[in-house]
PDB file of C-alpha atoms in Angstrom:
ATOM      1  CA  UNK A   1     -73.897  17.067 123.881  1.00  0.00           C
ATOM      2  CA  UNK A   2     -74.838  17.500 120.236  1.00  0.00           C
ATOM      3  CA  UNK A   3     -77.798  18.615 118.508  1.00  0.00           C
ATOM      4  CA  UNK A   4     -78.648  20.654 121.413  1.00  0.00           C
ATOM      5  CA  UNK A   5     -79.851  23.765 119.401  1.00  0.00           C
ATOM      6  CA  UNK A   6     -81.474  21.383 116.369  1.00  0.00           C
ATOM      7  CA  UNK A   7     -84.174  23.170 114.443  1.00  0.00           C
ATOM      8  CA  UNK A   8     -83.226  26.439 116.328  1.00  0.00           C
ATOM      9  CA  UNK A   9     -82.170  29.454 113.717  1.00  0.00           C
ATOM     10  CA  UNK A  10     -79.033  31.942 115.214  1.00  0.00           C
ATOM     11  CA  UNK A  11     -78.116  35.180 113.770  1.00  0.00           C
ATOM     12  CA  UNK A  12     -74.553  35.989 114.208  1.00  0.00           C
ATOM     13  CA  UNK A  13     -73.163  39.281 113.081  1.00  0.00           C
ATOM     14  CA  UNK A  14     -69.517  37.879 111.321  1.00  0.00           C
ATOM     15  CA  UNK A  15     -66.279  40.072 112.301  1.00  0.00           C
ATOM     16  CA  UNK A  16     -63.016  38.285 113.440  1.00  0.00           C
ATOM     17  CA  UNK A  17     -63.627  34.860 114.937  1.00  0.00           C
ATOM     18  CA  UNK A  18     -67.133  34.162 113.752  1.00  0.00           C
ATOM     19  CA  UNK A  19     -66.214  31.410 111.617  1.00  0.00           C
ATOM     20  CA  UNK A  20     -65.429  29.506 114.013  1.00  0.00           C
ATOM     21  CA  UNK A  21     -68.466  30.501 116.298  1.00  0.00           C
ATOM     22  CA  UNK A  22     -70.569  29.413 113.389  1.00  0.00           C
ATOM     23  CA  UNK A  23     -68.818  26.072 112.946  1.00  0.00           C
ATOM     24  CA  UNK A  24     -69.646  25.693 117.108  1.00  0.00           C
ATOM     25  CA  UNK A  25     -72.996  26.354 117.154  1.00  0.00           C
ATOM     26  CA  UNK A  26     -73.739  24.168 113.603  1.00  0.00           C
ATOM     27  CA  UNK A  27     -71.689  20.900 115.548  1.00  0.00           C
ATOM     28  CA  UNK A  28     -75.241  21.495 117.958  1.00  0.00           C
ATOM     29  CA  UNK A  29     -77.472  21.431 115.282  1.00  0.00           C
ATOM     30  CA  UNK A  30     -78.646  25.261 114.829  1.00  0.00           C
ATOM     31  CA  UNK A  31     -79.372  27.026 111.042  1.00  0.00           C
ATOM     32  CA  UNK A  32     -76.898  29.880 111.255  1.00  0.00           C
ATOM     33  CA  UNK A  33     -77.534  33.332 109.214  1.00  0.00           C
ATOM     34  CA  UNK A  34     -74.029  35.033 109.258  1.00  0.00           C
ATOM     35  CA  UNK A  35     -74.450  38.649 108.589  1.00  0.00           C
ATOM     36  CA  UNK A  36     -70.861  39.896 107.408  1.00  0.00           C
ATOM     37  CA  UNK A  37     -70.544  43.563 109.290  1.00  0.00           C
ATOM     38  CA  UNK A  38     -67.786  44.568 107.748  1.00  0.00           C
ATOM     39  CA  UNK A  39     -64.464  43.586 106.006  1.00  0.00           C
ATOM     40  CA  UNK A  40     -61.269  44.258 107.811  1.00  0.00           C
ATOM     41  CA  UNK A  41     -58.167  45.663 106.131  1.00  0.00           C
ATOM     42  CA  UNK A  42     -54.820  46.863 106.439  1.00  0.00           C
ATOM     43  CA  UNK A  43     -54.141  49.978 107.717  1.00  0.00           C
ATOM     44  CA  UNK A  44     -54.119  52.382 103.662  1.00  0.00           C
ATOM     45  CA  UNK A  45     -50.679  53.889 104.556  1.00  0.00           C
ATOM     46  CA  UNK A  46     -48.264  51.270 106.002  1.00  0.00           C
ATOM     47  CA  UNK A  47     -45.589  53.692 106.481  1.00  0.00           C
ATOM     48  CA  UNK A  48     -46.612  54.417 110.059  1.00  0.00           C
ATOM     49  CA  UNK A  49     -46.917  50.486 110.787  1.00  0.00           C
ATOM     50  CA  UNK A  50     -43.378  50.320 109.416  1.00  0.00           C
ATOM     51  CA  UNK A  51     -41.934  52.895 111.305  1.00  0.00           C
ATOM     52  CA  UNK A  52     -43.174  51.489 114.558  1.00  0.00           C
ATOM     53  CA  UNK A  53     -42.072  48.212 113.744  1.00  0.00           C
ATOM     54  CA  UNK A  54     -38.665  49.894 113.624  1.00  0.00           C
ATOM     55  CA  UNK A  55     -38.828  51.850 116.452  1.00  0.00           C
ATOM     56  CA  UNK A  56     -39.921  48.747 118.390  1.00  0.00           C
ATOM     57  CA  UNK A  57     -36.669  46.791 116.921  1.00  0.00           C
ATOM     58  CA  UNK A  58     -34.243  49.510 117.337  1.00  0.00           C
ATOM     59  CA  UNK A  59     -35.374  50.943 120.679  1.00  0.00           C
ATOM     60  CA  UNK A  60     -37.141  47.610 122.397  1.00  0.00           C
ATOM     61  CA  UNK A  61     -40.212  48.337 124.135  1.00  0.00           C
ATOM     62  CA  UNK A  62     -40.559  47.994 127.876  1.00  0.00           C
ATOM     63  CA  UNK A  63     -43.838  47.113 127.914  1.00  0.00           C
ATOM     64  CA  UNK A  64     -46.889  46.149 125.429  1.00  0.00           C
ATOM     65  CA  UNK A  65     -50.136  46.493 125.510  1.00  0.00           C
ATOM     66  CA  UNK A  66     -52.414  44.162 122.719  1.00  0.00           C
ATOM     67  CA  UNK A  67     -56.012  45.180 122.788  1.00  0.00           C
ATOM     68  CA  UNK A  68     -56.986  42.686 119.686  1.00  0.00           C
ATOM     69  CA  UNK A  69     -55.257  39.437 117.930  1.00  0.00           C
ATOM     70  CA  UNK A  70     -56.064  40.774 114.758  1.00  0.00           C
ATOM     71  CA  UNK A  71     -53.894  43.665 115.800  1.00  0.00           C
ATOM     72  CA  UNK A  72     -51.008  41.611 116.279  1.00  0.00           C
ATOM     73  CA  UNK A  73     -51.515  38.983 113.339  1.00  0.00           C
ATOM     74  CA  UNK A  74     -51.808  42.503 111.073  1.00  0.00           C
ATOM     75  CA  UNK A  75     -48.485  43.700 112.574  1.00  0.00           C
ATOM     76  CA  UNK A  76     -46.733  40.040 111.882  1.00  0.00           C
ATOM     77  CA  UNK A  77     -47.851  40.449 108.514  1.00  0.00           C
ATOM     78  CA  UNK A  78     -45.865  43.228 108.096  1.00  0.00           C
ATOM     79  CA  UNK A  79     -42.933  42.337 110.542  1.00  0.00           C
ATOM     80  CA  UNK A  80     -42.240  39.695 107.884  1.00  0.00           C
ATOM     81  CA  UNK A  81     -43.159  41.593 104.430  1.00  0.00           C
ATOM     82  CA  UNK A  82     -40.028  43.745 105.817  1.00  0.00           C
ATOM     83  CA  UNK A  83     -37.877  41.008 106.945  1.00  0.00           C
ATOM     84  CA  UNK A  84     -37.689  41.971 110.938  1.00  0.00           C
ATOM     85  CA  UNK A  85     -39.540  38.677 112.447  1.00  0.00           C
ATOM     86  CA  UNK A  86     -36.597  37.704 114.420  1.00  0.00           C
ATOM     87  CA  UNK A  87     -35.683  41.105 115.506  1.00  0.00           C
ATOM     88  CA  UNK A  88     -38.970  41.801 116.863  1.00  0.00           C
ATOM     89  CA  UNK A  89     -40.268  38.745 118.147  1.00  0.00           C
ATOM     90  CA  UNK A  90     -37.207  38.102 120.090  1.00  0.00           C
ATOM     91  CA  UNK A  91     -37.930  42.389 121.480  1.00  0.00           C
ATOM     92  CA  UNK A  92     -41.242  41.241 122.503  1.00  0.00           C
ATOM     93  CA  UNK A  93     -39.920  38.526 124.250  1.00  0.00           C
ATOM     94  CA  UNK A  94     -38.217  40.560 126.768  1.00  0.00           C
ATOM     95  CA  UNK A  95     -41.324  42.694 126.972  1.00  0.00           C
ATOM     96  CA  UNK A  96     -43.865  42.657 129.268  1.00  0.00           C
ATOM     97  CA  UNK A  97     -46.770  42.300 127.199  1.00  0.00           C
ATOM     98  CA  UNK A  98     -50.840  42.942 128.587  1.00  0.00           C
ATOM     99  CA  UNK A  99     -53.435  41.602 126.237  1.00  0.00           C
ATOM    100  CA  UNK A 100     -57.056  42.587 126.727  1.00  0.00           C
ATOM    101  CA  UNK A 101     -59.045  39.806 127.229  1.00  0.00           C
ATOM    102  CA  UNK A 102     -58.245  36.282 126.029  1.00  0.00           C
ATOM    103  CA  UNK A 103     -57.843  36.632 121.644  1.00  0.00           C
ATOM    104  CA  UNK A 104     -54.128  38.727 122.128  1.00  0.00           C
ATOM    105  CA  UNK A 105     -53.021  36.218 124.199  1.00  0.00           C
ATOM    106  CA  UNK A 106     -53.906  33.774 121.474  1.00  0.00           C
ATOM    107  CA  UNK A 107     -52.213  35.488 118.735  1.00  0.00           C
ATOM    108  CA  UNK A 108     -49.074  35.761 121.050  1.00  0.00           C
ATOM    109  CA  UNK A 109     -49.033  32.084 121.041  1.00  0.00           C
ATOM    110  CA  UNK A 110     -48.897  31.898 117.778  1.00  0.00           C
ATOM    111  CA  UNK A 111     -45.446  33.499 117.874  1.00  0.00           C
ATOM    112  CA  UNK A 112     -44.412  31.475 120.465  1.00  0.00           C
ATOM    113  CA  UNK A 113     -45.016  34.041 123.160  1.00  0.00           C
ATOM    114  CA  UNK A 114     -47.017  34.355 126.294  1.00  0.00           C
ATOM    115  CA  UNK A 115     -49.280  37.480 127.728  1.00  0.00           C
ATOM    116  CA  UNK A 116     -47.398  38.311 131.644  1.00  0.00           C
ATOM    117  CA  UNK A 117     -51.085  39.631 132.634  1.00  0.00           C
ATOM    118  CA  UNK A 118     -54.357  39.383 130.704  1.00  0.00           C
ATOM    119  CA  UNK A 119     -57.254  41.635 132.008  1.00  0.00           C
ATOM    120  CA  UNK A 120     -60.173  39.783 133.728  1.00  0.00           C
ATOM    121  CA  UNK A 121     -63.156  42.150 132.005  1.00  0.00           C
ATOM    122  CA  UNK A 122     -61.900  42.837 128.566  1.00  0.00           C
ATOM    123  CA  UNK A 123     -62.257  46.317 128.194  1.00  0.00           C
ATOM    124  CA  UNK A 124     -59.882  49.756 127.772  1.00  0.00           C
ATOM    125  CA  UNK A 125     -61.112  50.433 131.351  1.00  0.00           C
ATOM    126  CA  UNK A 126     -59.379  46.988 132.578  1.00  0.00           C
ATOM    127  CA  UNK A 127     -56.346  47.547 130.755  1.00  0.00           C
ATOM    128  CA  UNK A 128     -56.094  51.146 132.920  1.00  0.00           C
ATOM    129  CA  UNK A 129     -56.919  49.518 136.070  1.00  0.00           C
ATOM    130  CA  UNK A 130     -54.541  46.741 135.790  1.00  0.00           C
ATOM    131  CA  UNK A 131     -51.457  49.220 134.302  1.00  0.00           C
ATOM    132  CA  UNK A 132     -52.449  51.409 137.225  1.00  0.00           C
ATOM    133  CA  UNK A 133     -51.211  48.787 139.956  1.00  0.00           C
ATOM    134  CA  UNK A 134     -47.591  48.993 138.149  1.00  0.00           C
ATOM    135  CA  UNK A 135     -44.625  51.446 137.652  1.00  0.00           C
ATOM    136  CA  UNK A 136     -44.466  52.535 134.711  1.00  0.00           C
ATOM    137  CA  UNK A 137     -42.530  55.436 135.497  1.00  0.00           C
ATOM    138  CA  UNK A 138     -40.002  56.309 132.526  1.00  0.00           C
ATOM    139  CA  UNK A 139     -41.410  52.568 130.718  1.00  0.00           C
ATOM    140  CA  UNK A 140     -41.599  52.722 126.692  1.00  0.00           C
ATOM    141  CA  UNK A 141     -45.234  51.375 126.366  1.00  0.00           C
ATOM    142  CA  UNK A 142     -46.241  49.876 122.852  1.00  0.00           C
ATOM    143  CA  UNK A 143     -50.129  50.079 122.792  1.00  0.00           C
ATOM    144  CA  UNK A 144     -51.729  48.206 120.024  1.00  0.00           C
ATOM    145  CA  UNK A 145     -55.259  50.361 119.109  1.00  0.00           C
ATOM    146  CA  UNK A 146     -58.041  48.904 117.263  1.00  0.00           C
ATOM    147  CA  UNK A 147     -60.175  51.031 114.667  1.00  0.00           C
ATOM    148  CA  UNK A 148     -64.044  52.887 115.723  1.00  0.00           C
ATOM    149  CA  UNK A 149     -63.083  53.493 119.191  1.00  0.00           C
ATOM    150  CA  UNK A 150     -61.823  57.173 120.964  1.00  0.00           C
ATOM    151  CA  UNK A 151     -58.547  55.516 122.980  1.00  0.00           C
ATOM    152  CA  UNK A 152     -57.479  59.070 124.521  1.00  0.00           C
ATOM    153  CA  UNK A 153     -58.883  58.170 127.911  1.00  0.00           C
ATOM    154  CA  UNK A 154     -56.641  55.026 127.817  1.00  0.00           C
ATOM    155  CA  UNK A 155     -53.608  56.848 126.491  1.00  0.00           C
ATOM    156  CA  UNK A 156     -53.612  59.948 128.956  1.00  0.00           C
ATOM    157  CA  UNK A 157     -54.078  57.594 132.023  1.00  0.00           C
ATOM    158  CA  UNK A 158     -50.765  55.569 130.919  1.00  0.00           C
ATOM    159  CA  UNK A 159     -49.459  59.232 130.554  1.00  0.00           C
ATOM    160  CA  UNK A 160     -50.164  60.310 133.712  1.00  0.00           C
ATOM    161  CA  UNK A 161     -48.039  57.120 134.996  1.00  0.00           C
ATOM    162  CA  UNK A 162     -44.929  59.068 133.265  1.00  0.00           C
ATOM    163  CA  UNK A 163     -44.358  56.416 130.607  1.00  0.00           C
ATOM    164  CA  UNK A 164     -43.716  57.172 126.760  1.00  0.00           C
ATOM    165  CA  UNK A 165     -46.741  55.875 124.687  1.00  0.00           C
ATOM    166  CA  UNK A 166     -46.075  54.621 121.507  1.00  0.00           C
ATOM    167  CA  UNK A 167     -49.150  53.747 119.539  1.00  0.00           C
ATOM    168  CA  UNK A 168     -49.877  51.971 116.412  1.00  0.00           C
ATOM    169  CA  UNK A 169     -53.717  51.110 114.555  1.00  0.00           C
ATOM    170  CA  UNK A 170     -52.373  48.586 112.436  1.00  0.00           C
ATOM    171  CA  UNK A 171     -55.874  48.154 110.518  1.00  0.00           C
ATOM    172  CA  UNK A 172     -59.247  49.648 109.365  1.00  0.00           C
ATOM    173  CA  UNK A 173     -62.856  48.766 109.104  1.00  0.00           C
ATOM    174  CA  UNK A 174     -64.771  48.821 105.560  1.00  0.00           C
ATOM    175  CA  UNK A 175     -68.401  49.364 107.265  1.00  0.00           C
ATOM    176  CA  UNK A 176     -70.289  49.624 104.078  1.00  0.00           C
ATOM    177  CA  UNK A 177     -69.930  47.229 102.016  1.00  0.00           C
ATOM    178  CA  UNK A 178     -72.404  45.034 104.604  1.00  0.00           C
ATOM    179  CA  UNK A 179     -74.816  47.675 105.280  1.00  0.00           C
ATOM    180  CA  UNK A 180     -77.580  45.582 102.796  1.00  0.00           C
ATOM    181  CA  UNK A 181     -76.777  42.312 104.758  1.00  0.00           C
ATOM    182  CA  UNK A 182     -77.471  44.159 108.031  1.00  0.00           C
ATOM    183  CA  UNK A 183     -81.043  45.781 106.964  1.00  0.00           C
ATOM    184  CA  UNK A 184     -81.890  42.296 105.514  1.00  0.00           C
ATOM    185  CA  UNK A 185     -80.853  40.501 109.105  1.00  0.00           C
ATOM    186  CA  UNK A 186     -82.747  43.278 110.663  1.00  0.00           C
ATOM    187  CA  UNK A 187     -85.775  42.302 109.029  1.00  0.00           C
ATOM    188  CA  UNK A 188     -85.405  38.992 109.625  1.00  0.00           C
ATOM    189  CA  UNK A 189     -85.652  39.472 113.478  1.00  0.00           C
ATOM    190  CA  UNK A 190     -88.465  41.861 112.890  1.00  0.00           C
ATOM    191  CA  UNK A 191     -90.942  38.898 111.157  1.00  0.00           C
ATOM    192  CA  UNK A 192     -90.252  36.408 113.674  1.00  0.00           C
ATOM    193  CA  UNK A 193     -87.715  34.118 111.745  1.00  0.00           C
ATOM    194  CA  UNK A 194     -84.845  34.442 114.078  1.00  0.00           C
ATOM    195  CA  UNK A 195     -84.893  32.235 117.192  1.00  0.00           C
ATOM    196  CA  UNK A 196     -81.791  34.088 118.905  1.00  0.00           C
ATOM    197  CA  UNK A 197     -79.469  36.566 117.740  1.00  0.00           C
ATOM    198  CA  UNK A 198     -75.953  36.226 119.649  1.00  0.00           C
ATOM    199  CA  UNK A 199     -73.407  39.195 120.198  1.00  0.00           C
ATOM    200  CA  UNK A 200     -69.622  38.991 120.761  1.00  0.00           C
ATOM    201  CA  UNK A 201     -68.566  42.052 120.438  1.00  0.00           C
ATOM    202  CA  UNK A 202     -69.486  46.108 121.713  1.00  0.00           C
ATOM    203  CA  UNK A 203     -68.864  47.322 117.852  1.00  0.00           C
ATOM    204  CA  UNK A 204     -71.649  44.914 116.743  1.00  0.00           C
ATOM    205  CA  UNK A 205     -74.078  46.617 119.118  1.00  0.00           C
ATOM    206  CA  UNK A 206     -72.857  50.207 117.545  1.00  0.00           C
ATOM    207  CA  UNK A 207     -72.833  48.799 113.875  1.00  0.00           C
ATOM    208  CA  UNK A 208     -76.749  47.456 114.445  1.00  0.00           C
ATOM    209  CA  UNK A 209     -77.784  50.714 115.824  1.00  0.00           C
ATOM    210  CA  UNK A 210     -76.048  52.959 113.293  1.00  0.00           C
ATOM    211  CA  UNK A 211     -77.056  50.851 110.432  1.00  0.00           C
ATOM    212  CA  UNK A 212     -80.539  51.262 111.317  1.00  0.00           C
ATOM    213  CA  UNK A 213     -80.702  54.298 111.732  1.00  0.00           C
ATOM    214  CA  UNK A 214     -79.145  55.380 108.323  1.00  0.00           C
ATOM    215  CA  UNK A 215     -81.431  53.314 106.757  1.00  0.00           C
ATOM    216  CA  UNK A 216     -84.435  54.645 108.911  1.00  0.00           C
ATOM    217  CA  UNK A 217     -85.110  51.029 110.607  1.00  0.00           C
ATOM    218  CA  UNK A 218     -84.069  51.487 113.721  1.00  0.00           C
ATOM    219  CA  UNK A 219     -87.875  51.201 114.913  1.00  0.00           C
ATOM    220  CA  UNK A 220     -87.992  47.606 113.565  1.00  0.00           C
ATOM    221  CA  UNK A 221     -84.426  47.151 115.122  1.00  0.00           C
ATOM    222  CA  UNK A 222     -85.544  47.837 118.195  1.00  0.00           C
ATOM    223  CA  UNK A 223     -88.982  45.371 117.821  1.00  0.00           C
ATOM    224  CA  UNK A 224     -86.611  42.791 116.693  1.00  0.00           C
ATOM    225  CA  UNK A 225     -84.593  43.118 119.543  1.00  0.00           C
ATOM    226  CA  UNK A 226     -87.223  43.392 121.797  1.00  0.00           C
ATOM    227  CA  UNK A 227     -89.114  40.049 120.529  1.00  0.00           C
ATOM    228  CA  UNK A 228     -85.702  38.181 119.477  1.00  0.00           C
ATOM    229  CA  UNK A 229     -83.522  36.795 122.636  1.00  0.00           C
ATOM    230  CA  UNK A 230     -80.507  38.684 122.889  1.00  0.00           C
ATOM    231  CA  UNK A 231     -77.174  36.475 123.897  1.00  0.00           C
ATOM    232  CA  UNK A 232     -74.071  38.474 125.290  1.00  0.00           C
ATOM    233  CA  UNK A 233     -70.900  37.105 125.364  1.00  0.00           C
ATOM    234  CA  UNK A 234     -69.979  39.159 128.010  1.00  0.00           C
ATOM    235  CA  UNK A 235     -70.175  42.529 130.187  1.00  0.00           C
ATOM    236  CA  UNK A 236     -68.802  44.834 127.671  1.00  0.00           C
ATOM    237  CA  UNK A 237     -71.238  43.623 125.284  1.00  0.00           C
ATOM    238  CA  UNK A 238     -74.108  44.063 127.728  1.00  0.00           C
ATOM    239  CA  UNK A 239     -72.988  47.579 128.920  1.00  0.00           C
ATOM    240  CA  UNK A 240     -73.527  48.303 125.508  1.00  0.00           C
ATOM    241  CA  UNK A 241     -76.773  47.086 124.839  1.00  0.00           C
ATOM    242  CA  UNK A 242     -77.520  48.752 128.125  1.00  0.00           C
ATOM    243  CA  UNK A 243     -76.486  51.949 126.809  1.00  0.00           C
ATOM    244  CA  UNK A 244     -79.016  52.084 124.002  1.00  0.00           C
ATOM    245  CA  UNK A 245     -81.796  50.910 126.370  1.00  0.00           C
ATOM    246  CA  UNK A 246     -81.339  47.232 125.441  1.00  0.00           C
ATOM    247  CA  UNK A 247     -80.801  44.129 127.611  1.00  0.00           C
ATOM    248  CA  UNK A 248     -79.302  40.916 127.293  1.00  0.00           C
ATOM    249  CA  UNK A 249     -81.435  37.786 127.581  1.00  0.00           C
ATOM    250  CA  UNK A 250     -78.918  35.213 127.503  1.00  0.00           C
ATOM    251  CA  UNK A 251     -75.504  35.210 129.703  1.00  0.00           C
ATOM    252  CA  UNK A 252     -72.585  32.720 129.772  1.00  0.00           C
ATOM    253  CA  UNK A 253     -72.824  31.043 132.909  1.00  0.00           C
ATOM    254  CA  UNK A 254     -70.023  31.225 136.046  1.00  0.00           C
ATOM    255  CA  UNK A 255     -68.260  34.509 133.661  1.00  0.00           C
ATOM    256  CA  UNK A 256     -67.324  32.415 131.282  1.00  0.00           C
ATOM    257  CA  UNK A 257     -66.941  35.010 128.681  1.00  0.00           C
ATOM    258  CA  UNK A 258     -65.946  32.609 125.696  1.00  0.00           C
ATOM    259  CA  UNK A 259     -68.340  30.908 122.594  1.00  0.00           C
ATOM    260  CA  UNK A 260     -68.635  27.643 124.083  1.00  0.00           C
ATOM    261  CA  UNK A 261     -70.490  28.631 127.652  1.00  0.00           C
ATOM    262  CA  UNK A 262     -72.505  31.164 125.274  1.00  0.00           C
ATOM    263  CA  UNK A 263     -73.811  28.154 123.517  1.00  0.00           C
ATOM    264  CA  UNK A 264     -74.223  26.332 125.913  1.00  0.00           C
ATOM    265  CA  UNK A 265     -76.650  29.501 127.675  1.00  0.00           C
ATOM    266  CA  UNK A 266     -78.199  29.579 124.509  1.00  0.00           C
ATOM    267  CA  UNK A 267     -79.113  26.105 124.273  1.00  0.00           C
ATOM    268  CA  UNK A 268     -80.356  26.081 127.849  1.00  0.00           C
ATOM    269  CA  UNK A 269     -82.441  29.095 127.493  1.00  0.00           C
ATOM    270  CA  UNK A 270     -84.541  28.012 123.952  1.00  0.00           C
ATOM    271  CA  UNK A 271     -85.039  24.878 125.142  1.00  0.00           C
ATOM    272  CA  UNK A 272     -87.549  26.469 127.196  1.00  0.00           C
ATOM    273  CA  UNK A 273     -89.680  26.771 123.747  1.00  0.00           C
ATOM    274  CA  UNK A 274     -89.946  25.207 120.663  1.00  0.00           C
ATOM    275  CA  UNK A 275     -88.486  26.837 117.553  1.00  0.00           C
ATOM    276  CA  UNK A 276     -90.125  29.536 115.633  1.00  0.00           C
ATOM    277  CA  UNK A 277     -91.516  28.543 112.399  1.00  0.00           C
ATOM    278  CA  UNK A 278     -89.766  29.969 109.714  1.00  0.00           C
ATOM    279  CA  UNK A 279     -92.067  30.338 106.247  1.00  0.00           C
ATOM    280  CA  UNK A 280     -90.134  29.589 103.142  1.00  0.00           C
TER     281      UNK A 280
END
């Protein structure tokens, strides 16, 4: 059904896939405000990319583990800047390879490759549990990392399954170039003029928070929040709201942790209520 969310104005907070998350929820109707929350790049110092690339090629992994698509469409990028594509896709493809959560398995795809496993809650801690149910005894593991986050909990419990880690963080975040888009959509939930503001990621919770409080908001974050509907995506969104004493309003329904069931939560819930005037 279109139109659902007509007249209805949705803050997003743009990272990786949000494009396309806006183009979803304008098909129903709704008056997005993106708020950019940073710009990803490539990792400064390639060398390290490179040489893992290499290693990969030359001594094939027996497992990998993708925590992000972007991860592996940066890592393509340079796989065929050095002229290795064949080499290592066709390494990968006698891999075992875990993604976390449904986006690596994506970006596999796009290489003509499928995830063996795929964790059901999209987290570091589901990766561990589902590596923990098999031998990895004397495995050489290839762990994608993604930037902001401490992975040594991760790391030392593959470690402590005896298999060789070999890590890569083929990317960085550029944080502050968005910090004046972020006050300005924090201000906008504080006056009313947002009708929901939906969440796909933990880091966006984090980047809100920190934002605020380096520009000594965070007590008009928190109003906003707490008169602006929240929508999660998902639990490792909500644990993090949860864990700065915030709660999710809106859920996907049946676990559907994807954009469409969140828009279709979010269209179910403001229908409850009209639209909040916005003043021009």
């Amino acid at each position: 059904m279109a139109d659902r969310l007509n007249g209805y104005r949705i803050l997003i907070l743009e990272t990786r896939e949000e494009a396309q998350f806006s183009r979803l929820l304008t098909d129903q109707g709704a008056d997005v405000l993106q708020c950019p929350m940073f710009t990803i790049h490539d990792a400064p110092d390639p060398a390290p990319i490179e040489a893992w690339i290499r290693r990969a090629v030359e001594r094939p992994l027996d497992d990998l583990v993708l925590m992000t698509g972007e991860g592996l469409r940066r890592l393509m990028k340079v796989v065929r800047r050095i002229g290795l594509e064949a080499e290592f896709v066709g390494g990968l493809a006698r891999a075992r390879k875990f993604a976390r959560g449904p986006k690596p398995g994506r970006a596999l795809r796009e290489i003509g490759l499928e995830p063996q496993m795929t964790t059901e809650k999209p987290t570091s801690e589901g990766i561990a549990e589902m590596l923990s149910k098999l031998d990895l005894r004397g495995h050489r593991l290839g762990l994608q990392l993604y930037p902001d986050k401490d992975h040594g909990r991760l790391i030392g419990a593959i470690t402590a399954q005896l298999a060789e880690v070999d890590s890569v963080l083929p990317y960085v975040y550029d944080a502050q170039v968005a910090d004046a888009n972020i006050v300005t959509a924090i201000n906008e939930m504080a006056q009313g003029r947002i009708d929901a503001i939906a969440l796909t990621s933990s880091g966006q919770v984090r980047r809100l928070i920190d934002v605020a409080k380096a520009h000594h908001c965070e007590d008009r974050l928190r109003y906003g929040l707490k008169t602006t509907p929240i929508a999660s995506i998902g639990p490792v969104v909500s644990d993090e709201l949860q864990a700065h004493g915030l709660d999710a309003d809106i859920y996907p329904a049946n676990d559907a942790f994807f954009m469409k069931p969140l828009i279709s939560a979010m269209a179910t819930a403001l229908a409850k209520s009209p639209p909040r005037a916005v003043s021009c």
